[in-house]
Structures are given as structure tokens and as C-alpha cells.
Short mmCIF file of C-alpha atoms in Angstrom, two decimals:
data_model
loop_
_atom_site.label_atom_id
_atom_site.label_comp_id
_atom_site.label_asym_id
_atom_site.label_seq_id
_atom_site.Cartn_x
_atom_site.Cartn_y
_atom_site.Cartn_z
CA MET A 1 78.93 129.16 73.07
CA THR A 2 82.27 130.63 72.10
CA SER A 3 85.04 129.85 74.47
CA SER A 4 86.86 132.74 76.07
CA ARG A 5 90.60 133.12 76.14
CA ILE A 6 92.13 130.84 78.75
CA TRP A 7 94.21 132.61 81.39
CA THR A 8 96.86 130.54 83.11
CA ALA A 9 99.04 130.77 86.18
CA ALA A 10 101.91 128.69 87.49
CA LEU A 11 103.19 128.25 91.02
CA VAL A 12 106.73 127.75 92.31
CA VAL A 13 106.70 126.31 95.82
CA ILE A 14 110.04 127.18 97.43
CA GLY A 15 111.10 125.11 100.38
CA ASP A 16 113.33 122.31 101.58
CA GLU A 17 110.60 121.49 104.11
CA ILE A 18 108.24 120.33 101.36
CA LEU A 19 110.91 118.29 99.54
CA SER A 20 112.07 116.66 102.77
CA GLY A 21 108.54 115.48 103.56
CA ARG A 22 108.52 117.42 106.84
CA THR A 23 105.71 119.73 105.78
CA GLN A 24 102.59 118.81 103.86
CA ASP A 25 102.04 121.55 101.27
CA LYS A 26 98.65 123.23 101.40
CA ASN A 27 99.31 126.16 99.08
CA VAL A 28 98.82 124.26 95.82
CA ALA A 29 95.20 123.35 96.58
CA GLN A 30 94.54 126.75 98.16
CA LEU A 31 95.92 128.73 95.22
CA ALA A 32 94.22 126.44 92.67
CA SER A 33 90.81 126.97 94.25
CA TRP A 34 91.32 130.73 94.47
CA LEU A 35 92.50 130.93 90.84
CA ASN A 36 89.42 129.02 89.63
CA VAL A 37 87.21 131.75 91.06
CA GLN A 38 89.31 134.42 89.33
CA GLY A 39 88.85 132.64 85.98
CA ILE A 40 92.49 131.59 85.86
CA ARG A 41 93.74 128.01 85.53
CA LEU A 42 96.67 126.64 87.48
CA ALA A 43 98.70 125.13 84.64
CA GLU A 44 101.83 123.85 86.39
CA VAL A 45 103.47 123.68 89.80
CA ARG A 46 107.14 123.19 90.57
CA VAL A 47 108.52 122.52 94.02
CA VAL A 48 112.16 123.55 94.32
CA PRO A 49 114.66 123.66 97.20
CA ASP A 50 116.08 126.76 98.90
CA VAL A 51 118.78 127.03 96.23
CA GLU A 52 119.00 130.22 94.16
CA GLU A 53 119.82 128.67 90.79
CA LYS A 54 116.90 126.23 91.12
CA ILE A 55 114.48 129.03 91.96
CA VAL A 56 115.79 131.18 89.09
CA ALA A 57 115.40 128.35 86.58
CA ALA A 58 111.83 127.54 87.63
CA VAL A 59 110.75 131.20 87.76
CA ASN A 60 112.16 131.99 84.34
CA ALA A 61 110.70 128.87 82.73
CA LEU A 62 107.21 129.51 84.08
CA ARG A 63 106.79 133.29 84.05
CA SER A 64 107.06 133.58 80.28
CA ALA A 65 104.82 130.55 79.65
CA ASN A 66 101.91 131.81 81.77
CA ASP A 67 99.88 134.96 82.36
CA TYR A 68 100.77 134.94 86.03
CA LEU A 69 103.37 133.32 88.24
CA PHE A 70 103.03 132.84 91.99
CA THR A 71 105.65 131.76 94.47
CA THR A 72 105.17 130.62 98.05
CA GLY A 73 107.81 130.40 100.75
CA GLY A 74 111.18 131.84 101.59
CA ILE A 75 110.27 135.45 102.41
CA GLY A 76 110.96 135.41 106.15
CA PRO A 77 113.88 136.90 108.06
CA THR A 78 116.24 133.91 108.26
CA HIS A 79 119.26 132.79 106.21
CA ASP A 80 117.20 130.19 104.31
CA ASP A 81 114.79 132.87 103.04
CA ILE A 82 116.31 133.65 99.66
CA THR A 83 113.23 134.08 97.47
CA VAL A 84 113.55 137.86 96.98
CA ASP A 85 117.20 137.65 95.96
CA ALA A 86 116.52 134.71 93.64
CA ILE A 87 113.62 136.43 91.91
CA ALA A 88 115.56 139.67 91.52
CA ALA A 89 118.33 137.59 89.94
CA ALA A 90 115.80 135.88 87.66
CA LEU A 91 114.44 139.26 86.55
CA GLY A 92 117.88 140.84 86.28
CA VAL A 93 117.04 143.66 88.68
CA GLY A 94 118.56 144.78 91.97
CA VAL A 95 117.13 144.43 95.46
CA ILE A 96 116.07 147.52 97.41
CA VAL A 97 114.47 148.19 100.78
CA HIS A 98 110.89 149.21 99.97
CA PRO A 99 110.10 152.38 101.95
CA GLU A 100 106.49 151.43 102.61
CA ALA A 101 107.44 147.89 103.66
CA ARG A 102 110.02 149.38 106.01
CA ALA A 103 107.37 151.67 107.51
CA ILE A 104 104.96 148.74 107.91
CA LEU A 105 107.62 146.68 109.70
CA GLU A 106 108.66 149.63 111.89
CA ARG A 107 105.08 150.00 113.08
CA HIS A 108 104.61 146.24 113.48
CA TYR A 109 107.77 145.78 115.54
CA GLU A 110 107.48 149.07 117.49
CA THR A 111 106.14 147.19 120.53
CA ARG A 112 107.94 143.94 119.70
CA GLY A 113 111.58 144.82 120.20
CA GLY A 114 112.12 147.14 117.24
CA LEU A 115 113.20 146.70 113.63
CA THR A 116 116.41 144.66 113.72
CA ASP A 117 118.61 143.88 110.72
CA ALA A 118 117.04 140.44 110.42
CA ARG A 119 113.54 141.93 110.40
CA LEU A 120 114.52 144.60 107.91
CA ARG A 121 115.33 141.75 105.49
CA MET A 122 111.55 141.36 105.10
CA ALA A 123 111.32 144.88 103.61
CA ARG A 124 113.65 143.94 100.75
CA VAL A 125 112.00 143.64 97.32
CA PRO A 126 113.14 143.37 93.71
CA LYS A 127 113.48 146.92 92.34
CA GLY A 128 110.21 148.08 90.81
CA ALA A 129 107.98 145.88 92.98
CA ASP A 130 104.73 146.77 94.75
CA LEU A 131 103.52 145.31 98.03
CA ILE A 132 100.72 142.83 98.68
CA PRO A 133 99.01 143.56 102.01
CA ASN A 134 99.47 141.06 104.82
CA ARG A 135 96.84 141.42 107.52
CA MET A 136 98.07 138.40 109.46
CA SER A 137 101.62 139.39 110.32
CA GLY A 138 103.99 142.23 109.56
CA ALA A 139 105.83 141.30 106.40
CA PRO A 140 104.00 142.05 103.15
CA GLY A 141 103.88 139.98 99.97
CA ILE A 142 105.39 141.36 96.80
CA ARG A 143 104.10 141.92 93.29
CA ILE A 144 106.38 142.67 90.37
CA GLY A 145 104.89 142.56 86.89
CA ASN A 146 103.02 139.28 86.51
CA LEU A 147 104.85 137.76 89.45
CA PHE A 148 103.32 137.37 92.93
CA ILE A 149 105.55 136.48 95.86
CA LEU A 150 103.52 135.03 98.74
CA ALA A 151 104.33 133.72 102.20
CA GLY A 152 104.78 129.98 102.73
CA VAL A 153 102.65 129.75 105.87
CA PRO A 154 99.24 128.82 104.40
CA HIS A 155 97.01 131.16 106.41
CA ILE A 156 99.28 134.12 105.65
CA ALA A 157 99.31 133.19 101.96
CA ALA A 158 95.50 132.99 102.14
CA GLY A 159 95.32 136.53 103.52
CA MET A 160 97.51 137.78 100.67
CA LEU A 161 95.31 136.02 98.09
CA ASP A 162 92.30 137.61 99.74
CA ALA A 163 93.93 141.02 99.22
CA LEU A 164 94.41 140.17 95.52
CA THR A 165 90.85 138.97 94.93
CA GLY A 166 89.38 140.69 91.89
CA ALA A 167 92.65 142.43 91.05
CA LEU A 168 93.78 140.01 88.32
CA GLU A 169 92.29 139.84 84.87
CA GLY A 170 90.90 136.41 84.08
CA GLY A 171 88.42 134.60 81.89
CA ARG A 172 85.29 132.74 82.84
CA PRO A 173 85.62 130.73 86.03
CA LEU A 174 85.96 127.00 85.56
CA VAL A 175 83.07 125.26 87.25
CA SER A 176 82.75 121.59 88.08
CA GLU A 177 79.95 119.13 88.69
CA THR A 178 80.70 115.88 90.47
CA VAL A 179 78.78 112.63 90.17
CA GLY A 180 79.82 109.67 92.27
CA ALA A 181 78.88 106.00 92.13
CA TYR A 182 79.87 102.71 93.67
CA VAL A 183 81.21 101.29 90.42
CA PRO A 184 84.68 100.17 89.29
CA GLU A 185 85.86 102.97 87.00
CA SER A 186 86.88 100.39 84.40
CA GLU A 187 83.16 99.58 83.99
CA VAL A 188 82.30 103.13 82.92
CA ALA A 189 85.52 104.00 81.06
CA GLU A 190 83.86 103.84 77.63
CA THR A 191 80.82 105.78 78.84
CA LEU A 192 83.05 108.59 80.14
CA ALA A 193 85.19 108.74 77.01
CA ALA A 194 82.10 108.81 74.77
CA LEU A 195 80.39 111.53 76.82
CA GLU A 196 83.51 113.72 76.84
CA LYS A 197 83.93 113.27 73.08
CA ALA A 198 80.27 114.06 72.42
CA THR A 199 80.32 117.25 74.50
CA PRO A 200 82.85 119.84 73.31
CA GLY A 201 83.68 122.31 76.10
CA ILE A 202 83.78 119.83 78.95
CA SER A 203 86.44 117.56 80.37
CA ILE A 204 85.76 114.61 82.64
CA GLY A 205 88.11 113.33 85.31
CA SER A 206 87.63 109.94 86.96
CA TYR A 207 88.88 109.50 90.54
CA PRO A 208 88.58 106.05 92.05
CA PHE A 209 88.30 105.47 95.77
CA PHE A 210 88.05 102.63 98.26
CA ARG A 211 85.73 103.08 101.23
CA GLU A 212 85.27 100.36 103.82
CA GLY A 213 85.93 97.64 101.30
CA ARG A 214 83.74 99.14 98.56
CA ILE A 215 85.11 100.32 95.23
CA GLY A 216 83.74 103.48 93.65
CA ALA A 217 84.69 106.58 91.75
CA ASN A 218 83.84 110.25 91.54
CA PHE A 219 83.49 111.72 88.08
CA VAL A 220 84.28 115.43 87.84
CA ILE A 221 82.93 117.35 84.86
CA ARG A 222 84.74 120.66 84.32
CA SER A 223 83.62 123.45 82.02
CA GLU A 224 83.56 127.22 81.68
CA ASP A 225 79.85 126.85 80.94
CA PRO A 226 77.82 125.95 84.05
CA GLY A 227 74.85 124.86 81.93
CA LEU A 228 76.98 122.50 79.90
CA ALA A 229 78.57 120.97 83.01
CA SER A 230 75.17 120.52 84.62
CA ALA A 231 73.65 118.93 81.53
CA ALA A 232 76.60 116.55 81.16
CA ALA A 233 76.26 115.58 84.83
CA GLY A 234 72.60 114.78 84.20
CA THR A 235 73.46 112.67 81.17
CA LEU A 236 76.14 110.81 83.11
CA GLY A 237 73.62 110.10 85.87
CA ASP A 238 71.27 108.58 83.29
CA ARG A 239 74.05 106.42 81.84
CA LEU A 240 75.04 105.18 85.29
CA ARG A 241 71.42 104.20 86.01
CA GLU A 242 71.29 102.33 82.69
CA LEU A 243 74.31 100.37 83.93
CA GLY A 244 72.43 99.59 87.14
CA ARG A 245 74.57 101.96 89.26
CA GLU A 246 72.96 104.66 91.35
CA PRO A 247 74.54 108.10 90.72
CA VAL A 248 75.22 110.33 93.73
CA ALA A 249 74.99 114.03 92.82
CA GLY A 250 77.86 116.01 94.33
CA GLY A 251 79.98 112.87 94.55
CA ILE A 252 80.69 110.36 97.31
CA GLN A 253 82.89 111.74 100.09
CA MET B 1 133.67 112.87 107.91
CA THR B 2 133.77 112.72 104.14
CA SER B 3 130.47 113.30 102.48
CA SER B 4 129.10 110.55 100.28
CA ARG B 5 127.78 111.04 96.80
CA ILE B 6 124.31 112.61 96.88
CA TRP B 7 121.62 110.58 95.10
CA THR B 8 118.63 112.52 93.87
CA ALA B 9 115.13 111.79 92.62
CA ALA B 10 112.44 113.94 91.09
CA LEU B 11 108.68 113.46 91.01
CA VAL B 12 106.15 114.33 88.33
CA VAL B 13 102.63 114.46 89.78
CA ILE B 14 100.21 113.92 86.90
CA GLY B 15 96.67 115.07 87.42
CA ASP B 16 94.12 117.76 86.67
CA GLU B 17 92.59 117.01 90.06
CA ILE B 18 95.63 118.42 91.87
CA LEU B 19 95.85 121.52 89.66
CA SER B 20 92.13 122.21 90.03
CA GLY B 21 92.38 122.17 93.81
CA ARG B 22 89.90 119.30 94.05
CA THR B 23 92.40 116.87 95.53
CA GLN B 24 95.03 117.61 98.15
CA ASP B 25 98.22 115.86 97.03
CA LYS B 26 99.72 113.47 99.57
CA ASN B 27 102.27 111.74 97.36
CA VAL B 28 104.96 114.45 97.57
CA ALA B 29 105.33 114.14 101.35
CA GLN B 30 104.96 110.36 101.22
CA LEU B 31 107.59 109.88 98.54
CA ALA B 32 109.95 112.40 100.16
CA SER B 33 109.87 110.57 103.49
CA TRP B 34 110.39 107.20 101.82
CA LEU B 35 113.29 108.51 99.73
CA ASN B 36 115.02 109.93 102.83
CA VAL B 37 115.16 106.44 104.30
CA GLN B 38 116.63 105.08 101.02
CA GLY B 39 119.40 107.71 101.16
CA ILE B 40 117.94 109.59 98.18
CA ARG B 41 116.94 113.26 98.16
CA LEU B 42 113.81 114.54 96.49
CA ALA B 43 115.29 117.37 94.41
CA GLU B 44 112.30 118.70 92.50
CA VAL B 45 108.59 118.11 91.98
CA ARG B 46 106.47 119.16 89.03
CA VAL B 47 102.70 118.95 88.92
CA VAL B 48 101.39 118.79 85.37
CA PRO B 49 97.93 118.32 83.84
CA ASP B 50 96.63 115.27 81.96
CA VAL B 51 98.16 116.57 78.72
CA GLU B 52 100.70 114.42 76.90
CA GLU B 53 103.08 117.16 75.80
CA LYS B 54 103.25 118.56 79.34
CA ILE B 55 104.02 115.14 80.80
CA VAL B 56 106.65 114.47 78.14
CA ALA B 57 108.39 117.81 78.78
CA ALA B 58 108.51 117.31 82.55
CA VAL B 59 109.66 113.69 82.32
CA ASN B 60 112.44 114.45 79.87
CA ALA B 61 113.67 117.48 81.82
CA LEU B 62 113.83 115.62 85.11
CA ARG B 63 114.91 112.08 84.20
CA SER B 64 118.28 113.15 82.87
CA ALA B 65 118.94 115.57 85.74
CA ASN B 66 118.34 113.02 88.52
CA ASP B 67 119.30 109.48 89.45
CA TYR B 68 115.64 108.47 89.63
CA LEU B 69 112.35 109.82 88.42
CA PHE B 70 108.97 108.92 89.87
CA THR B 71 105.53 109.70 88.53
CA THR B 72 102.19 109.41 90.30
CA GLY B 73 98.76 109.34 88.71
CA GLY B 74 97.16 108.56 85.40
CA ILE B 75 97.60 104.77 85.23
CA GLY B 76 93.97 103.72 85.63
CA PRO B 77 91.54 102.42 83.00
CA THR B 78 89.81 105.65 81.92
CA HIS B 79 90.32 108.08 79.04
CA ASP B 80 92.14 110.60 81.25
CA ASP B 81 94.79 107.99 82.18
CA ILE B 82 97.51 108.79 79.65
CA THR B 83 100.68 108.39 81.70
CA VAL B 84 101.92 105.20 80.02
CA ASP B 85 101.50 106.61 76.51
CA ALA B 86 103.12 109.90 77.50
CA ILE B 87 106.13 108.22 79.09
CA ALA B 88 106.57 105.87 76.14
CA ALA B 89 106.52 108.96 73.91
CA ALA B 90 109.08 110.67 76.16
CA LEU B 91 111.36 107.65 75.97
CA GLY B 92 110.77 107.12 72.26
CA VAL B 93 109.57 103.53 72.71
CA GLY B 94 106.33 101.79 71.85
CA VAL B 95 103.59 100.59 74.18
CA ILE B 96 102.94 96.87 74.63
CA VAL B 97 100.63 94.73 76.74
CA HIS B 98 102.86 93.22 79.42
CA PRO B 99 102.10 89.47 79.60
CA GLU B 100 102.59 89.27 83.36
CA ALA B 101 100.44 92.36 83.96
CA ARG B 102 97.75 90.83 81.76
CA ALA B 103 97.89 87.61 83.78
CA ILE B 104 97.67 89.56 87.06
CA LEU B 105 94.63 91.46 85.82
CA GLU B 106 92.99 88.30 84.48
CA ARG B 107 93.29 86.72 87.91
CA HIS B 108 92.19 89.90 89.68
CA TYR B 109 89.08 90.37 87.56
CA GLU B 110 88.20 86.67 87.24
CA THR B 111 85.49 87.03 89.89
CA ARG B 112 84.84 90.71 89.14
CA GLY B 113 83.29 90.60 85.66
CA GLY B 114 86.33 89.62 83.62
CA LEU B 115 89.09 91.47 81.82
CA THR B 116 87.37 94.07 79.63
CA ASP B 117 89.12 96.31 77.10
CA ALA B 118 89.14 99.17 79.60
CA ARG B 119 90.77 96.99 82.26
CA LEU B 120 93.29 95.63 79.79
CA ARG B 121 94.52 99.22 79.40
CA MET B 122 96.11 98.81 82.82
CA ALA B 123 98.39 96.04 81.45
CA ARG B 124 99.91 98.43 78.90
CA VAL B 125 103.53 99.45 79.58
CA PRO B 126 106.33 101.18 77.68
CA LYS B 127 108.31 98.50 75.82
CA GLY B 128 111.13 97.17 77.98
CA ALA B 129 109.42 97.89 81.31
CA ASP B 130 109.19 95.72 84.41
CA LEU B 131 106.31 95.63 86.87
CA ILE B 132 106.12 97.01 90.40
CA PRO B 133 103.88 94.82 92.58
CA ASN B 134 100.59 96.28 93.76
CA ARG B 135 99.18 94.41 96.74
CA MET B 136 96.27 96.81 97.17
CA SER B 137 94.47 96.49 93.86
CA GLY B 138 94.96 94.71 90.56
CA ALA B 139 96.96 97.06 88.36
CA PRO B 140 100.74 97.00 88.89
CA GLY B 141 103.14 99.93 88.84
CA ILE B 142 105.81 100.13 86.18
CA ARG B 143 109.59 100.47 86.21
CA ILE B 144 111.59 101.31 83.12
CA GLY B 145 115.24 102.22 83.58
CA ASN B 146 115.46 104.90 86.29
CA LEU B 147 111.78 105.73 85.91
CA PHE B 148 109.10 104.55 88.34
CA ILE B 149 105.44 104.91 87.41
CA LEU B 150 103.22 104.78 90.50
CA ALA B 151 99.49 105.00 91.13
CA GLY B 152 97.96 108.33 92.12
CA VAL B 153 95.83 106.99 94.96
CA PRO B 154 98.14 107.51 97.96
CA HIS B 155 97.68 104.17 99.72
CA ILE B 156 98.26 102.28 96.48
CA ALA B 157 101.37 104.37 95.77
CA ALA B 158 102.50 103.57 99.33
CA GLY B 159 102.18 99.84 98.67
CA MET B 160 104.26 100.19 95.52
CA LEU B 161 106.96 102.12 97.41
CA ASP B 162 106.91 99.39 100.02
CA ALA B 163 107.63 96.86 97.28
CA LEU B 164 110.60 98.99 96.14
CA THR B 165 112.11 99.42 99.61
CA GLY B 166 115.79 98.53 99.56
CA ALA B 167 115.81 98.02 95.77
CA LEU B 168 117.28 101.40 94.85
CA GLU B 169 120.89 102.36 95.33
CA GLY B 170 121.28 105.42 97.54
CA GLY B 171 123.70 107.21 99.79
CA ARG B 172 123.53 107.83 103.50
CA PRO B 173 120.03 108.65 104.72
CA LEU B 174 119.44 112.30 105.54
CA VAL B 175 118.51 112.62 109.19
CA SER B 176 117.00 115.61 110.92
CA GLU B 177 116.85 116.99 114.44
CA THR B 178 114.19 119.53 115.31
CA VAL B 179 114.37 122.13 118.06
CA GLY B 180 111.38 124.38 118.67
CA ALA B 181 110.98 127.54 120.72
CA TYR B 182 108.43 130.27 121.33
CA VAL B 183 110.56 132.98 119.74
CA PRO B 184 110.10 135.20 116.68
CA GLU B 185 112.41 133.70 114.08
CA SER B 186 113.78 137.17 113.34
CA GLU B 187 115.29 137.15 116.85
CA VAL B 188 117.40 134.07 116.15
CA ALA B 189 118.16 134.67 112.47
CA GLU B 190 121.81 135.56 113.11
CA THR B 191 122.26 132.66 115.52
CA LEU B 192 120.97 130.21 112.93
CA ALA B 193 123.08 131.63 110.11
CA ALA B 194 126.21 131.57 112.29
CA LEU B 195 125.61 128.00 113.46
CA GLU B 196 125.02 126.75 109.91
CA LYS B 197 128.14 128.51 108.68
CA ALA B 198 130.24 127.13 111.54
CA THR B 199 129.09 123.54 110.98
CA PRO B 200 129.89 122.17 107.51
CA GLY B 201 127.69 119.18 106.70
CA ILE B 202 124.46 120.53 108.18
CA SER B 203 121.70 122.76 106.91
CA ILE B 204 119.18 124.53 109.12
CA GLY B 205 115.63 125.36 108.12
CA SER B 206 113.50 127.78 110.13
CA TYR B 207 109.72 127.27 110.10
CA PRO B 208 107.62 129.86 111.92
CA PHE B 209 104.20 129.08 113.36
CA PHE B 210 101.38 130.78 115.20
CA ARG B 211 99.62 128.81 117.94
CA GLU B 212 96.81 130.33 119.93
CA GLY B 213 98.21 133.80 119.61
CA ARG B 214 101.81 132.82 120.34
CA ILE B 215 104.61 133.17 117.82
CA GLY B 216 107.26 130.49 117.57
CA ALA B 217 109.40 128.54 115.17
CA ASN B 218 110.77 125.06 114.66
CA PHE B 219 114.38 124.78 113.57
CA VAL B 220 115.20 121.68 111.55
CA ILE B 221 118.83 120.61 111.34
CA ARG B 222 119.47 118.19 108.46
CA SER B 223 122.61 116.16 107.93
CA GLU B 224 123.85 112.82 106.62
CA ASP B 225 125.75 112.51 109.91
CA PRO B 226 123.42 111.79 112.85
CA GLY B 227 126.11 112.79 115.35
CA LEU B 228 126.65 116.13 113.68
CA ALA B 229 122.91 116.87 113.58
CA SER B 230 122.54 115.92 117.22
CA ALA B 231 125.51 118.04 118.31
CA ALA B 232 124.23 121.04 116.36
CA ALA B 233 120.79 120.62 117.95
CA GLY B 234 122.47 120.68 121.37
CA THR B 235 124.39 123.82 120.49
CA LEU B 236 121.25 125.51 119.19
CA GLY B 237 119.48 124.63 122.44
CA ASP B 238 122.28 126.31 124.39
CA ARG B 239 122.09 129.44 122.21
CA LEU B 240 118.32 129.66 122.66
CA ARG B 241 118.71 129.43 126.44
CA GLU B 242 121.33 132.21 126.31
CA LEU B 243 118.66 134.32 124.55
CA GLY B 244 116.21 133.52 127.36
CA ARG B 245 114.13 131.15 125.20
CA GLU B 246 113.44 127.59 126.30
CA PRO B 247 114.26 125.06 123.55
CA VAL B 248 111.84 122.17 122.99
CA ALA B 249 113.64 119.05 121.72
CA GLY B 250 111.73 117.44 118.85
CA GLY B 251 110.01 120.72 118.06
CA ILE B 252 106.69 122.27 119.00
CA GLN B 253 103.72 120.59 117.29
#
């Protein structure tokens, strides 16, 4: 088969709470899984603090190197929410109050104490931006060019991704087949390398684990071609059996 | 108080499994928490794929900009474990088999089938490197200059960090005090901004949550001065009460 063009995305996670260890990030895995289905590969992630120059540097480095750039975090109403200003600075555009975002927030806060100055901050967008619907809470996400500004709270970010499903051009989805075995990965290292080399269009990752005193590994075969991935998984299973190790289709959890 | 010099570290997470969404990273939060105790701040994280040029670029960008640079992942025995070669390339040094690492692996595998070529890969280090003890499994971590190469499996990385505890020069640990309340963060945005502005030496992060239909937020006050953080937390509690919102010391889980 001919391989299709590879579409890539990067993610900038904005937040002191991730870098301080207070909060366990969940947006990397969530975005990666969603991108796979869209036929887009997550090529790089940077986690930066709530500091404008750091956000600007990461955004500018990654937006030109990838088809798409996502950010999570820093779009709330408080003083530490500086994502919109930082991205506007990165793009060299001004910040405006988006009329539709303002209307959304007015409706949302109508029965919740009204649209205060702090809340109106969440209607601010880089000039030229469109909104990404947010069904979970009032404040929308923001799209400007190939840049997607999402909330940091994972379930709100998930809702925004849901609203974007199918809207981004991508290639063929990357599929994966996992085969697990109770085997030290060093024992199958040559087998894996040989199989990957012999099968253009696949890559194999080897992920060791330790469960209740037993050593094993899961082998993940990734490809844009489901048939190729499946065939390689079958071959790997045969090789493991030849080594006297029972393969577990789907991997060992 | 006078503020001490701020020591920073960066982390490069190496692994297709993180960027594919297969594996939820745990090393960022783990390293961040450990660094806090050493008086070192995690300033940036980059997640890159198992591709040498991407690892080299991230390592070279971050090692000069920070006091310390950590990497996790890619130091096992299989073909996708290319961290050592990539870091040697970044540093412009060769790769050698470290005699002590070889001896460790020989002992470790003596009763486990012997030291094969694949296993010997785990004794390879950039020339000039020292070892970081690994009590969990055979293969050691690697230190070269201000660069620390750790395992990707979180509990093995944790053991390596444990071995490094107290070995790195740092400043005063960053401490945090958390105050939670069932309040929309937009309602306290001005209060938070004013308190941060009025209290040099602290920063305040605001982290909204949704629990069983109720909106709230945790406010995290960070400082190198425990007394300052504690006093600011007290003041914030008073302000929340003035707004008719009951503060919860330690935050709402």
C-alpha cells in the first residue's frame, strides 16, 4: 500500500498545577486518543507554566512545525488565566470580546448572578477567532487558524474535542494491535527488531511490566494499515510460541 | 525575607506510548513533587517520540536553560530504546559500555539466563557518565553532568529518584497551602488577584472543579516562605467568609 500524508498535531499544556505536581495531567492521553481517530498524530507535547513568554515561545515553536496546535488550560476567569493574551501575543493580533461568546456567557450567568467583569474575561479571544462549543459549562473554547484553545479541566476539554470531531482534516487513523507475554523484553529484543525491519509500515513498541513478582511485556504494533498490524501481531505470536512463551492477544493488563 | 536563587529543572519524557495515548504518564507529577522537596522547580516538560533528532533537539534546548535536566523512558534492551544514543549525540560524546553497569547486569542476570547482547545494551552510557542505582531491577539510571537519565516505568524511576535524594543542590523548597470553597471562581477572581498583588513572594493558582452538580474551586498559595503562605491562606479564608463562602483548609478533594 502507499502511505498517506502524515498529519501531525502538538499540544501545549499550560499550568503551574501540572509542573508543581499538584495535578495529574489527563489531557495528553485524552487528546492523543482522540487525534488517533481523526487520523492525526500527536507529535510533541510541552508543559509550560502560567508565564506569557513561556507560552508564546512554545506556541510559536510548535504551530509552524505541525498541522494543528492545541492548548489546554488557562482560559478561566482568574488572574492566572493568561492563555488568550499569550496566544494573541504569539500571533501578533489584538484581543477582543467575541460577541457570540459574550451572549453565551450572558445567558449562562443570567440566573447565576449576572455577567461580572471577571466572567466577561472568558469572552475574550484573539482577534479573528471562532468559538468551540462547550456543553459542560459556559465559557467556550477558541479556534484561530490551526490553533485550538481548550479548557484545562479534562471533562470540559473532552466536550470541546467532541464538538470538533470530524471537523479536522486528517489522514488514515493509526491503529494498534497489542500482544503481551510473560517474558523479559531482553529475550525478544532481536525478534522485535527483526520483525519491525521486515515489515515496512509498522512500528513496534515494547513496554515492560512487573505484576505480582512476574516480569512481562506488552508489544504494541502500530500501523495505518489494519491488515498489516494484524498480520504482524500474528507473526509475533508465532515467534513468541517458538520461544516457549504464550502470547496474549490484546496484551496483559 | 530575601528570596533565594531559584533552581530549575526540565524533563524530557521519551516515548511513543505517551504520545499515542496508550500510556498515562505518571513521571511528570512524580518528578515535580520530588523536585519541590529538593528546592528545585520543574520549569518545563517536553514529551517527544522515539526519534533521535527529536530527543536531541529537546535535550539541547532544555539542558542549557535549566540547572538540571531529567529524561524518562527509552533505556531498556529493545530496538525502540534509543535514549542513550540520542543523548550521547546531543552531548557530542561517544557511547561506551560502563564496566560497573556491566558487572551489575552480569550479577542480575546470572540466574536469569545470562547477559545476552540485548541485555548488555542496558550497560551502554554516554562517555563520562556515572550510574544511578536501581534497586528495583537490574539496569541502572545514568548521570552525566547536569543530565539525569531515568527509567520510564514509574516505580523504577521513583527508586532512582530516591537514590538521588539530597544529592542535588537546590534552593528553599516551594511549599503550598490550599484553601477550597464551593464558589464559582469568577466570584473571587478580584479577591485572588488583589491578594497576590498585595503579597510579594506568593503566587496563587485557582483550580475549579465540579462535584455532584456543585461548582467550587481550590486556591493554591505557593511560596518559598511557609509563614507567608500560611498567613496568605488565613487572609484568603477571611475574605471568603466575608463573601459568605465557607473556606475549607487543605482544599476540597
